[in-house]
PDB file of C-alpha atoms and ligand atoms in Angstrom:
ATOM      1  CA  MET A 975       0.123   0.000   0.082  1.00  0.00           C
ATOM      2  CA  GLU A 976       1.230   3.157  -0.696  1.00  0.00           C
ATOM      3  CA  GLU A 977       0.369   5.041   2.820  1.00  0.00           C
ATOM      4  CA  ASN A 978      -0.861   8.434   2.669  1.00  0.00           C
ATOM      5  CA  GLU A 979      -0.589   9.280   6.539  1.00  0.00           C
ATOM      6  CA  HIS A 980      -3.365  10.760   7.954  1.00  0.00           C
ATOM      7  CA  ALA A 981      -6.178   9.097   5.535  1.00  0.00           C
ATOM      8  CA  PHE A 982      -7.485   6.726   7.503  1.00  0.00           C
ATOM      9  CA  PHE A 983      -6.130   4.855  10.299  1.00  0.00           C
ATOM     10  CA  TRP A 984      -6.206   1.605  12.407  1.00  0.00           C
ATOM     11  CA  ILE A 985      -7.546   1.859  15.816  1.00  0.00           C
ATOM     12  CA  LYS A 986      -7.191  -0.887  17.872  1.00  0.00           C
ATOM     13  CA  SER A 987     -11.412  -1.446  18.829  1.00  0.00           C
ATOM     14  CA  GLU A 988     -12.678  -4.854  21.218  1.00  0.00           C
ATOM     15  CA  GLY A 989      -9.349  -6.929  21.029  1.00  0.00           C
ATOM     16  CA  GLU A 990      -9.324  -5.768  16.962  1.00  0.00           C
ATOM     17  CA  ARG A 991      -7.343  -4.119  14.138  1.00  0.00           C
ATOM     18  CA  LYS A 992      -9.691  -2.194  13.106  1.00  0.00           C
ATOM     19  CA  LEU A 993     -10.228   1.280  10.256  1.00  0.00           C
ATOM     20  CA  ALA A 994     -11.171   4.233  11.163  1.00  0.00           C
ATOM     21  CA  THR A 995     -11.011   8.244   9.612  1.00  0.00           C
ATOM     22  CA  GLU A 996     -10.301  11.723  11.837  1.00  0.00           C
ATOM     23  CA  ASN A 997     -14.783  12.816  12.056  1.00  0.00           C
ATOM     24  CA  LEU A 998     -14.565  16.015  10.560  1.00  0.00           C
ATOM     25  CA  VAL A 999     -17.022  16.666  12.694  1.00  0.00           C
ATOM     26  CA  PRO A1000     -16.716  15.141  16.605  1.00  0.00           C
ATOM     27  CA  GLY A1001     -19.626  13.941  18.055  1.00  0.00           C
ATOM     28  CA  ASN A1002     -21.418  13.396  13.955  1.00  0.00           C
ATOM     29  CA  GLN A1003     -22.010  10.234  13.325  1.00  0.00           C
ATOM     30  CA  VAL A1004     -23.827   9.116   9.928  1.00  0.00           C
ATOM     31  CA  TYR A1005     -24.488   4.987  10.014  1.00  0.00           C
ATOM     32  CA  LYS A1006     -23.865   4.381  14.427  1.00  0.00           C
ATOM     33  CA  GLU A1007     -20.444   4.304  13.461  1.00  0.00           C
ATOM     34  CA  LYS A1008     -18.471   3.572  17.075  1.00  0.00           C
ATOM     35  CA  LEU A1009     -17.273   6.953  18.342  1.00  0.00           C
ATOM     36  CA  ILE A1010     -13.427   6.287  19.598  1.00  0.00           C
ATOM     37  CA  VAL A1011     -11.526   9.514  20.973  1.00  0.00           C
ATOM     38  CA  LYS A1012      -7.190   8.349  21.684  1.00  0.00           C
ATOM     39  CA  LYS A1013      -5.449  12.084  22.320  1.00  0.00           C
ATOM     40  CA  ASN A1014      -8.330  14.418  22.550  1.00  0.00           C
ATOM     41  CA  ILE A1015      -8.913  13.505  18.348  1.00  0.00           C
ATOM     42  CA  GLU A1016     -11.936  11.660  17.309  1.00  0.00           C
ATOM     43  CA  TYR A1017     -12.261   8.824  15.013  1.00  0.00           C
ATOM     44  CA  ARG A1018     -14.956   7.012  13.003  1.00  0.00           C
ATOM     45  CA  LEU A1019     -14.525   3.283  12.965  1.00  0.00           C
ATOM     46  CA  TRP A1020     -14.778   2.051   9.361  1.00  0.00           C
ATOM     47  CA  ASP A1021     -17.193  -0.265   8.183  1.00  0.00           C
ATOM     48  CA  PRO A1022     -16.215  -2.339   5.487  1.00  0.00           C
ATOM     49  CA  PHE A1023     -18.932  -3.866   5.613  1.00  0.00           C
ATOM     50  CA  ARG A1024     -21.025  -1.314   4.864  1.00  0.00           C
ATOM     51  CA  SER A1025     -18.297   0.695   2.666  1.00  0.00           C
ATOM     52  CA  LYS A1026     -16.956  -1.182  -0.473  1.00  0.00           C
ATOM     53  CA  LEU A1027     -14.145   1.715  -0.113  1.00  0.00           C
ATOM     54  CA  ALA A1028     -13.195   0.667   3.047  1.00  0.00           C
ATOM     55  CA  ALA A1029     -13.621  -3.431   1.656  1.00  0.00           C
ATOM     56  CA  ALA A1030     -11.346  -2.369  -0.312  1.00  0.00           C
ATOM     57  CA  ILE A1031      -8.761  -1.030   1.905  1.00  0.00           C
ATOM     58  CA  MET A1032      -8.796  -4.552   3.930  1.00  0.00           C
ATOM     59  CA  ASN A1033      -8.372  -6.487   0.305  1.00  0.00           C
ATOM     60  CA  GLY A1034      -5.239  -5.153   0.175  1.00  0.00           C
ATOM     61  CA  LEU A1035      -5.360  -1.882  -2.364  1.00  0.00           C
ATOM     62  CA  GLU A1036      -3.074  -0.343  -3.279  1.00  0.00           C
ATOM     63  CA  TYR A1037      -3.527   3.594  -4.814  1.00  0.00           C
ATOM     64  CA  PHE A1038      -4.662   5.747  -1.961  1.00  0.00           C
ATOM     65  CA  PRO A1039      -4.622   8.795  -3.723  1.00  0.00           C
ATOM     66  CA  PHE A1040      -7.459  10.118  -1.609  1.00  0.00           C
ATOM     67  CA  GLU A1041      -5.860  12.763   0.812  1.00  0.00           C
ATOM     68  CA  ASN A1042      -5.725  15.855   2.632  1.00  0.00           C
ATOM     69  CA  LYS A1043      -7.028  18.480  -0.187  1.00  0.00           C
ATOM     70  CA  SER A1044      -8.116  16.556  -2.449  1.00  0.00           C
ATOM     71  CA  LYS A1045     -11.195  16.793  -5.439  1.00  0.00           C
ATOM     72  CA  VAL A1046     -13.482  14.027  -6.228  1.00  0.00           C
ATOM     73  CA  LEU A1047     -17.103  13.428  -7.786  1.00  0.00           C
ATOM     74  CA  TYR A1048     -19.267  11.100  -6.124  1.00  0.00           C
ATOM     75  CA  LEU A1049     -20.885   9.245  -8.274  1.00  0.00           C
ATOM     76  CA  GLY A1050     -23.863   7.188  -5.662  1.00  0.00           C
ATOM     77  CA  ALA A1051     -23.695   9.358  -2.469  1.00  0.00           C
ATOM     78  CA  SER A1052     -26.750   7.379  -1.686  1.00  0.00           C
ATOM     79  CA  THR A1053     -27.289   8.239   1.630  1.00  0.00           C
ATOM     80  CA  GLY A1054     -23.187   9.100   2.364  1.00  0.00           C
ATOM     81  CA  THR A1055     -21.865   6.295   3.856  1.00  0.00           C
ATOM     82  CA  THR A1056     -18.881   5.815   1.856  1.00  0.00           C
ATOM     83  CA  VAL A1057     -19.032  10.032   0.857  1.00  0.00           C
ATOM     84  CA  SER A1058     -18.356  11.017   4.261  1.00  0.00           C
ATOM     85  CA  HIS A1059     -15.503   8.793   5.277  1.00  0.00           C
ATOM     86  CA  ILE A1060     -13.616  10.311   2.165  1.00  0.00           C
ATOM     87  CA  SER A1061     -15.060  13.840   3.931  1.00  0.00           C
ATOM     88  CA  ASP A1062     -13.351  12.948   6.591  1.00  0.00           C
ATOM     89  CA  ILE A1063      -9.926  12.616   4.577  1.00  0.00           C
ATOM     90  CA  VAL A1064     -10.086  15.497   1.940  1.00  0.00           C
ATOM     91  CA  GLY A1065     -10.635  17.134   5.626  1.00  0.00           C
ATOM     92  CA  LYS A1066     -11.938  21.219   5.173  1.00  0.00           C
ATOM     93  CA  ASN A1067      -9.597  21.840   1.816  1.00  0.00           C
ATOM     94  CA  GLY A1068     -10.533  19.125   0.099  1.00  0.00           C
ATOM     95  CA  ILE A1069     -13.894  19.227  -1.782  1.00  0.00           C
ATOM     96  CA  VAL A1070     -16.591  16.104  -2.390  1.00  0.00           C
ATOM     97  CA  PHE A1071     -18.945  16.410  -5.207  1.00  0.00           C
ATOM     98  CA  SER A1072     -21.982  14.008  -4.699  1.00  0.00           C
ATOM     99  CA  VAL A1073     -23.950  13.376  -6.799  1.00  0.00           C
ATOM    100  CA  GLU A1074     -27.108  11.692  -6.113  1.00  0.00           C
ATOM    101  CA  HIS A1075     -30.310  10.931  -8.503  1.00  0.00           C
ATOM    102  CA  ALA A1076     -32.710   9.219  -6.146  1.00  0.00           C
ATOM    103  CA  SER A1077     -34.630  12.603  -4.556  1.00  0.00           C
ATOM    104  CA  ARG A1078     -35.546  10.665  -1.030  1.00  0.00           C
ATOM    105  CA  VAL A1079     -31.798   9.363  -0.709  1.00  0.00           C
ATOM    106  CA  ALA A1080     -30.715  13.035  -1.746  1.00  0.00           C
ATOM    107  CA  ARG A1081     -33.040  14.052   1.313  1.00  0.00           C
ATOM    108  CA  ASP A1082     -31.253  11.574   3.240  1.00  0.00           C
ATOM    109  CA  PHE A1083     -27.735  12.181   2.847  1.00  0.00           C
ATOM    110  CA  LEU A1084     -28.531  16.217   2.951  1.00  0.00           C
ATOM    111  CA  ASP A1085     -30.388  15.911   6.174  1.00  0.00           C
ATOM    112  CA  ARG A1086     -27.342  13.449   7.779  1.00  0.00           C
ATOM    113  CA  VAL A1087     -24.115  13.389   6.171  1.00  0.00           C
ATOM    114  CA  ALA A1088     -23.986  17.273   3.635  1.00  0.00           C
ATOM    115  CA  SER A1089     -25.822  19.362   6.043  1.00  0.00           C
ATOM    116  CA  TYR A1090     -22.851  18.515   8.410  1.00  0.00           C
ATOM    117  CA  ARG A1091     -19.987  19.277   6.496  1.00  0.00           C
ATOM    118  CA  THR A1092     -18.429  22.307   4.655  1.00  0.00           C
ATOM    119  CA  ASN A1093     -16.821  19.867   1.928  1.00  0.00           C
ATOM    120  CA  ILE A1094     -19.402  18.399   0.867  1.00  0.00           C
ATOM    121  CA  ILE A1095     -21.711  19.835  -2.374  1.00  0.00           C
ATOM    122  CA  PRO A1096     -24.219  17.048  -3.377  1.00  0.00           C
ATOM    123  CA  ILE A1097     -25.671  17.372  -6.280  1.00  0.00           C
ATOM    124  CA  LEU A1098     -29.142  15.739  -7.251  1.00  0.00           C
ATOM    125  CA  GLN A1099     -27.922  14.888 -11.071  1.00  0.00           C
ATOM    126  CA  ASP A1100     -28.983  12.202 -13.123  1.00  0.00           C
ATOM    127  CA  ALA A1101     -24.964  11.015 -13.893  1.00  0.00           C
ATOM    128  CA  ARG A1102     -26.258  10.047 -17.580  1.00  0.00           C
ATOM    129  CA  LYS A1103     -26.619  14.177 -17.671  1.00  0.00           C
ATOM    130  CA  PRO A1104     -23.280  15.445 -16.891  1.00  0.00           C
ATOM    131  CA  GLU A1105     -23.243  18.529 -18.602  1.00  0.00           C
ATOM    132  CA  GLU A1106     -25.327  19.397 -15.801  1.00  0.00           C
ATOM    133  CA  TYR A1107     -23.487  19.691 -12.369  1.00  0.00           C
ATOM    134  CA  PHE A1108     -23.381  23.260 -12.581  1.00  0.00           C
ATOM    135  CA  SER A1109     -21.834  22.576  -8.842  1.00  0.00           C
ATOM    136  CA  VAL A1110     -18.884  21.271 -10.560  1.00  0.00           C
ATOM    137  CA  PHE A1111     -15.281  23.976 -10.899  1.00  0.00           C
ATOM    138  CA  GLY A1112     -12.927  23.263 -11.928  1.00  0.00           C
ATOM    139  CA  LYS A1113     -11.327  19.452 -12.787  1.00  0.00           C
ATOM    140  CA  VAL A1114     -10.776  15.632  -9.492  1.00  0.00           C
ATOM    141  CA  ASP A1115      -8.016  14.120  -8.864  1.00  0.00           C
ATOM    142  CA  ILE A1116     -10.467  11.554  -8.477  1.00  0.00           C
ATOM    143  CA  VAL A1117     -13.726  10.200 -10.483  1.00  0.00           C
ATOM    144  CA  TYR A1118     -14.960   7.602  -7.191  1.00  0.00           C
ATOM    145  CA  VAL A1119     -18.067   5.424  -9.076  1.00  0.00           C
ATOM    146  CA  ASP A1120     -20.795   3.067  -7.333  1.00  0.00           C
ATOM    147  CA  ILE A1121     -24.317   3.432  -8.968  1.00  0.00           C
ATOM    148  CA  ALA A1122     -25.020  -0.101 -10.259  1.00  0.00           C
ATOM    149  CA  GLN A1123     -25.777   0.308 -14.144  1.00  0.00           C
ATOM    150  CA  PRO A1124     -25.878  -1.493 -16.666  1.00  0.00           C
ATOM    151  CA  ASP A1125     -24.260   0.894 -18.573  1.00  0.00           C
ATOM    152  CA  GLN A1126     -22.016   2.253 -15.461  1.00  0.00           C
ATOM    153  CA  THR A1127     -19.315   2.508 -16.963  1.00  0.00           C
ATOM    154  CA  LYS A1128     -20.611   4.722 -19.887  1.00  0.00           C
ATOM    155  CA  ILE A1129     -21.878   6.793 -17.526  1.00  0.00           C
ATOM    156  CA  ALA A1130     -18.269   6.990 -15.522  1.00  0.00           C
ATOM    157  CA  MET A1131     -16.139   6.864 -18.835  1.00  0.00           C
ATOM    158  CA  ASP A1132     -18.462  10.087 -19.619  1.00  0.00           C
ATOM    159  CA  ASN A1133     -18.352  11.849 -16.747  1.00  0.00           C
ATOM    160  CA  CYS A1134     -14.607  11.494 -17.318  1.00  0.00           C
ATOM    161  CA  LYS A1135     -13.861  13.049 -19.699  1.00  0.00           C
ATOM    162  CA  ILE A1136     -15.486  15.831 -18.501  1.00  0.00           C
ATOM    163  CA  PHE A1137     -14.048  16.364 -14.728  1.00  0.00           C
ATOM    164  CA  LEU A1138     -11.175  14.093 -14.302  1.00  0.00           C
ATOM    165  CA  LYS A1139      -7.607  15.535 -14.180  1.00  0.00           C
ATOM    166  CA  GLU A1140      -4.746  14.021 -16.105  1.00  0.00           C
ATOM    167  CA  ASN A1141      -3.357  11.635 -13.724  1.00  0.00           C
ATOM    168  CA  GLY A1142      -6.210  11.486 -12.950  1.00  0.00           C
ATOM    169  CA  TYR A1143      -7.827   7.939 -10.185  1.00  0.00           C
ATOM    170  CA  PHE A1144     -10.424   6.161 -11.626  1.00  0.00           C
ATOM    171  CA  PHE A1145     -12.064   4.503  -8.914  1.00  0.00           C
ATOM    172  CA  LEU A1146     -15.173   2.275 -10.800  1.00  0.00           C
ATOM    173  CA  VAL A1147     -17.473  -0.211  -8.257  1.00  0.00           C
ATOM    174  CA  ILE A1148     -18.707  -3.193 -10.386  1.00  0.00           C
ATOM    175  CA  LYS A1149     -22.072  -4.817  -9.552  1.00  0.00           C
ATOM    176  CA  THR A1150     -20.982  -7.999 -11.038  1.00  0.00           C
ATOM    177  CA  ARG A1151     -24.857  -9.304 -10.656  1.00  0.00           C
ATOM    178  CA  SER A1152     -26.142  -5.690 -12.061  1.00  0.00           C
ATOM    179  CA  ILE A1153     -24.965  -5.762 -15.803  1.00  0.00           C
ATOM    180  CA  ASP A1154     -25.037  -9.780 -16.444  1.00  0.00           C
ATOM    181  CA  VAL A1155     -26.693 -12.618 -14.348  1.00  0.00           C
ATOM    182  CA  THR A1156     -25.872 -15.477 -16.495  1.00  0.00           C
ATOM    183  CA  LYS A1157     -21.584 -13.704 -16.518  1.00  0.00           C
ATOM    184  CA  LEU A1158     -19.521 -15.231 -14.527  1.00  0.00           C
ATOM    185  CA  PRO A1159     -18.230 -12.706 -12.437  1.00  0.00           C
ATOM    186  CA  LYS A1160     -14.546 -12.476 -13.170  1.00  0.00           C
ATOM    187  CA  LYS A1161     -15.651 -12.561 -17.233  1.00  0.00           C
ATOM    188  CA  ILE A1162     -17.470  -9.157 -16.459  1.00  0.00           C
ATOM    189  CA  VAL A1163     -15.475  -7.270 -14.451  1.00  0.00           C
ATOM    190  CA  GLU A1164     -12.788  -8.372 -17.430  1.00  0.00           C
ATOM    191  CA  GLU A1165     -15.784  -6.891 -20.092  1.00  0.00           C
ATOM    192  CA  GLU A1166     -15.369  -4.484 -18.106  1.00  0.00           C
ATOM    193  CA  ILE A1167     -10.972  -3.541 -17.922  1.00  0.00           C
ATOM    194  CA  LYS A1168     -11.680  -3.848 -22.019  1.00  0.00           C
ATOM    195  CA  LYS A1169     -13.933  -0.756 -22.191  1.00  0.00           C
ATOM    196  CA  ILE A1170     -11.680   1.097 -20.000  1.00  0.00           C
ATOM    197  CA  GLU A1171      -8.756   0.678 -21.210  1.00  0.00           C
ATOM    198  CA  LYS A1172      -8.135   2.411 -24.465  1.00  0.00           C
ATOM    199  CA  ASN A1173      -8.280   5.514 -22.226  1.00  0.00           C
ATOM    200  CA  PHE A1174      -6.885   4.428 -18.446  1.00  0.00           C
ATOM    201  CA  GLU A1175      -4.273   1.996 -17.237  1.00  0.00           C
ATOM    202  CA  ILE A1176      -5.691  -0.448 -15.189  1.00  0.00           C
ATOM    203  CA  LEU A1177      -3.992  -0.399 -11.626  1.00  0.00           C
ATOM    204  CA  GLN A1178      -5.425  -2.359  -9.674  1.00  0.00           C
ATOM    205  CA  SER A1179      -8.122  -5.102  -9.693  1.00  0.00           C
ATOM    206  CA  ILE A1180     -10.241  -6.505  -6.063  1.00  0.00           C
ATOM    207  CA  ASP A1181     -12.749  -8.240  -5.245  1.00  0.00           C
ATOM    208  CA  LEU A1182     -14.446  -6.767  -2.633  1.00  0.00           C
ATOM    209  CA  HIS A1183     -15.605 -10.739  -0.512  1.00  0.00           C
ATOM    210  CA  PRO A1184     -15.641 -10.990   1.521  1.00  0.00           C
ATOM    211  CA  PHE A1185     -17.718  -7.653   2.966  1.00  0.00           C
ATOM    212  CA  ASP A1186     -19.619  -7.908  -0.133  1.00  0.00           C
ATOM    213  CA  LYS A1187     -20.966 -10.582  -2.307  1.00  0.00           C
ATOM    214  CA  ASP A1188     -20.766 -10.409  -6.561  1.00  0.00           C
ATOM    215  CA  HIS A1189     -18.822  -6.266  -5.894  1.00  0.00           C
ATOM    216  CA  ALA A1190     -15.770  -5.986  -7.645  1.00  0.00           C
ATOM    217  CA  ILE A1191     -13.139  -2.801  -7.268  1.00  0.00           C
ATOM    218  CA  VAL A1192     -10.714  -1.510 -10.462  1.00  0.00           C
ATOM    219  CA  ILE A1193      -8.655   1.525 -10.053  1.00  0.00           C
ATOM    220  CA  ALA A1194      -7.452   3.161 -12.861  1.00  0.00           C
ATOM    221  CA  LYS A1195      -5.335   5.328 -13.797  1.00  0.00           C
ATOM    222  CA  ASN A1196      -6.306   8.540 -17.138  1.00  0.00           C
ATOM    223  CA  LYS A1197      -3.775   8.429 -19.475  1.00  0.00           C
ATOM    224  CA  ASN A1198      -5.494  11.064 -20.897  1.00  0.00           C
TER     225      ASN A1198
HETATM  226  N1  SAM B1772     -21.481   4.773  -2.932  1.00  0.00           N
HETATM  227  C1  SAM B1772     -22.285   4.129  -1.616  1.00  0.00           C
HETATM  228  C2  SAM B1772     -22.046   4.881  -0.359  1.00  0.00           C
HETATM  229  O1  SAM B1772     -21.160   3.126  -0.505  1.00  0.00           O
HETATM  230  O2  SAM B1772     -22.402   4.319   1.222  1.00  0.00           O
HETATM  231  C3  SAM B1772     -24.047   3.189  -1.986  1.00  0.00           C
HETATM  232  C4  SAM B1772     -23.501   3.087  -3.961  1.00  0.00           C
HETATM  233  S1  SAM B1772     -25.618   2.650  -3.736  1.00  0.00           S
HETATM  234  C5  SAM B1772     -24.881   1.267  -4.284  1.00  0.00           C
HETATM  235  C6  SAM B1772     -25.486   3.393  -5.162  1.00  0.00           C
HETATM  236  C7  SAM B1772     -26.324   4.919  -5.810  1.00  0.00           C
HETATM  237  O3  SAM B1772     -26.033   4.901  -7.095  1.00  0.00           O
HETATM  238  C8  SAM B1772     -28.008   4.868  -5.158  1.00  0.00           C
HETATM  239  O4  SAM B1772     -27.705   5.094  -3.735  1.00  0.00           O
HETATM  240  C9  SAM B1772     -28.631   4.601  -6.405  1.00  0.00           C
HETATM  241  O5  SAM B1772     -30.165   6.154  -6.432  1.00  0.00           O
HETATM  242  C10 SAM B1772     -27.095   6.434  -7.314  1.00  0.00           C
HETATM  243  N2  SAM B1772     -27.329   5.356  -8.893  1.00  0.00           N
HETATM  244  C11 SAM B1772     -27.898   4.472  -9.743  1.00  0.00           C
HETATM  245  N3  SAM B1772     -28.942   5.256 -10.463  1.00  0.00           N
HETATM  246  C12 SAM B1772     -27.414   6.646 -10.547  1.00  0.00           C
HETATM  247  C13 SAM B1772     -27.650   7.720 -11.483  1.00  0.00           C
HETATM  248  N4  SAM B1772     -27.318   7.504 -13.005  1.00  0.00           N
HETATM  249  N5  SAM B1772     -27.466   9.187 -11.559  1.00  0.00           N
HETATM  250  C14 SAM B1772     -26.768   9.208  -9.480  1.00  0.00           C
HETATM  251  N6  SAM B1772     -26.960   8.471  -8.876  1.00  0.00           N
HETATM  252  C15 SAM B1772     -27.503   6.998  -9.122  1.00  0.00           C
END
């Protein structure tokens, strides 16, 4: 793992070494995660069964470009479990543009997460229409995609084309069953990789088992 000091932490809790981020909003919980104070700093445990990025770290992620001041475009914010930890990591001077199209989920995300965190810009839009995200300014360091759509790879690439910096990183969560239920998961991941290889250098592909069934995450770097 490319060590990224202060991005995330390993904390001993209930006799086990657990993943955590430093809470940007002390006292505030997002999904009933445990809060732990050490040397006057509050940390939030980061549950790999609830967040695929945490599951990727547990399963040997070798690239972790999220750091203080990073600018991230996150597609599929949902209720904000993973977004909240990325928000902890990028800190007050970073930014997480967070796209979600389902209005009920987005309301929850606003009430419980975005309204407490000034580094999150919520965008209630369809990720298929990146030209309509009026609040995204400049290019981002990382595009993270977790929208569980059959055409998610195309949607992801369209977003990268507009918003991802040269040499920026691309994290693509592949819900293997949502693309084609009849194909083997490994084959589906290979096929999705083929679609992005032309424009991206593939860095790593990680199966998220046992934290998540039928999911993989692909990490790539923008060649453009
Ligand atoms: N990334 C989240 C996490 O780790 O906490 C979980 C994401 S969930 C699997 C997928 C989300 O993508 C859902 O909330 C869904 O409404 C959203 N989504 C699906 N299609 C979308 C689209 N075209 N545009 C924006 N959001 C979309």
